[in-house]
Amino acid sequence: MNGQLVHHRAEDQGAPAVKPAEGKPEKIRCDACPVTCFIAEGRTGACDRYANEGGALVRLDPLTILENRADAGEGTGELVPFLEREWDGDILPGQESFITAVGAGTTYPDYKPAPFIVSSQVEGVDMVTVVTEGIFSYCGAKVKIDTDRHLGSECAAVRAEGEVIGHVTTSEYGSQMLSLGGVNHLTGGSKKEGRVTCATLLELCNGGAVDLTIDGGAELTVKAGAAPIVNGAREERMRVGCGSATVGMFAAQWKGLVDEVVVVDDHITGVMSEHQAGKVIGWAPTGIKINGRRSTPGRYFQVAEPGTGWGGTDLTNPLDILGAFNPKQAWPGLSLLMVSTTGEHAAYFELDDSLTPVEKPIPARLQPSVARIEENCEPAMTSVLFMAGAGGSLRSGVTENPVGLTRSVQKALTYVSCGGAPVYVWPGGGITLMADVTRMPLNAFGYVPTPALVAPIEFTMRAEDYRALGGHMDYVIPLADAVKGASGRQNDHILKGRRSVTPGARNPWPARPGNYPWKKTAQ
């Protein structure tokens, strides 16, 4: 796994200022995070984000600017140095440019305004965007893994490099959820637990693959936007529905082709002749018996233990869930199709004279229906949502009255984005948000060795709303100046360069008036 935390010499991490030995260059102090490294000439801090270049503190990652231009870079963009040459005017800043917080620097130790507070005019409206990289100790990732297979029991520990970094949460419709990170794993356990948790989150949020193991469950390799790998096998499909839903969806297509259908599912196994869908369209009773807990007609729970076999059960032989057929209703030659909710597993049987199922090749008449189940399964994917609380001290970088920002966000007067990507803000107190990492620029995340993740966050609002919430109006600079590399007088570091990237195709433009209720009211 890439993204390992880098350990520097102890004297570089939070050590008191010391006079350098004779003949050695003087170190500079970086206060961009609580570690407060003393950095020697030509060296970087413990985070690898800041360096001492000629006695100046330099932010190494390029400032990322969204550009609505066809020739802007996709994903990473080209680095254009600020330090090595003058501005050549190759970007025409305006309402089609948006400064993200990726590479902007932080507000830490939170007494000063955010690194960039920029003004622009969009559709005739004066707007302000406040840009900062947040240091998030209260953060984690919610991971959705599309699979029918049992990955682990709820609350089971999820490990990376042997350390517990999260746990399994609920099973959702065709997916299983993991909760990774959080302040208790970052700060509440051993030093190694915090370091591994931070490194795993960093790699995952920056689009890398991570290896995970679940206590009593599966071994996983997951990467945002990619198919999960479960126990070494790439997952191809998420299920078409639960067993009951699959019976309903395909009841009419199977009518007249087979006498009975059982859709095997770890959660709700469906039986056609008993299910309401089957009864309504005239399926006859077959005398079948399912070894499970009957919920409602044709719907059974707990037919087997969860596992990585048929329909997310531990079954390798689907007949294990059947009891003896009722001789008053079953008959020799009765045909039976058993299929899983992804179509990955399917088998065909006919009853012999003793009413015992005998497996036979799946007839050609039924093969299209199994293929149809597979066709209707969406590709399996791993989704990663970054989750963090921005209700803490970084708000003081936006306003002298931090609760004013919180209220403005809650009223939707302030639009919150992460690297230009939209976020979901939870109801209730604070500013607790979630963002899809695949909609953010590549490598948008960093870390500090406290440990904590560093993530971009931007607040955009009308200039009049910014003034009303007590914003740092004296620190506002024009967007055009910021794009050229100018920074506010509150900054104590220099930007290495910038990169221009196109916004994600699914992302709304962060500064568009359509993001705000006042625009909708005006319309």
Short mmCIF file of C-alpha atoms in Angstrom, two decimals, residues 262 269 271 274 288-294 300-305 315 318-325 338:
data_model
loop_
_atom_site.label_atom_id
_atom_site.label_comp_id
_atom_site.label_asym_id
_atom_site.label_seq_id
_atom_site.Cartn_x
_atom_site.Cartn_y
_atom_site.Cartn_z
CA VAL A 262 -36.47 -20.82 -5.91
CA THR A 269 -35.29 -16.43 -0.34
CA VAL A 271 -40.38 -19.40 -3.74
CA GLU A 274 -46.07 -19.66 -2.72
CA ILE A 288 -42.01 -27.76 -1.92
CA LYS A 289 -40.67 -27.29 1.60
CA ILE A 290 -38.02 -24.71 2.51
CA ASN A 291 -35.84 -25.16 5.59
CA GLY A 292 -35.96 -21.59 6.86
CA ARG A 293 -38.05 -19.15 8.81
CA ARG A 294 -41.18 -18.33 6.84
CA TYR A 300 -38.14 -17.13 3.78
CA PHE A 301 -35.47 -15.79 6.13
CA GLN A 302 -32.41 -17.64 7.46
CA VAL A 303 -32.37 -20.55 5.01
CA ALA A 304 -28.62 -20.96 5.64
CA GLU A 305 -25.68 -19.26 7.27
CA LEU A 315 -24.40 -22.97 0.42
CA PRO A 318 -28.77 -25.37 -3.01
CA LEU A 319 -30.71 -28.54 -2.27
CA ASP A 320 -29.55 -28.24 1.34
CA ILE A 321 -32.33 -25.70 1.96
CA LEU A 322 -35.08 -28.06 0.78
CA GLY A 323 -37.08 -30.48 2.86
CA ALA A 324 -39.08 -33.39 1.49
CA PHE A 325 -41.71 -32.55 -1.13
CA MET A 338 -32.85 -22.75 -8.42
#
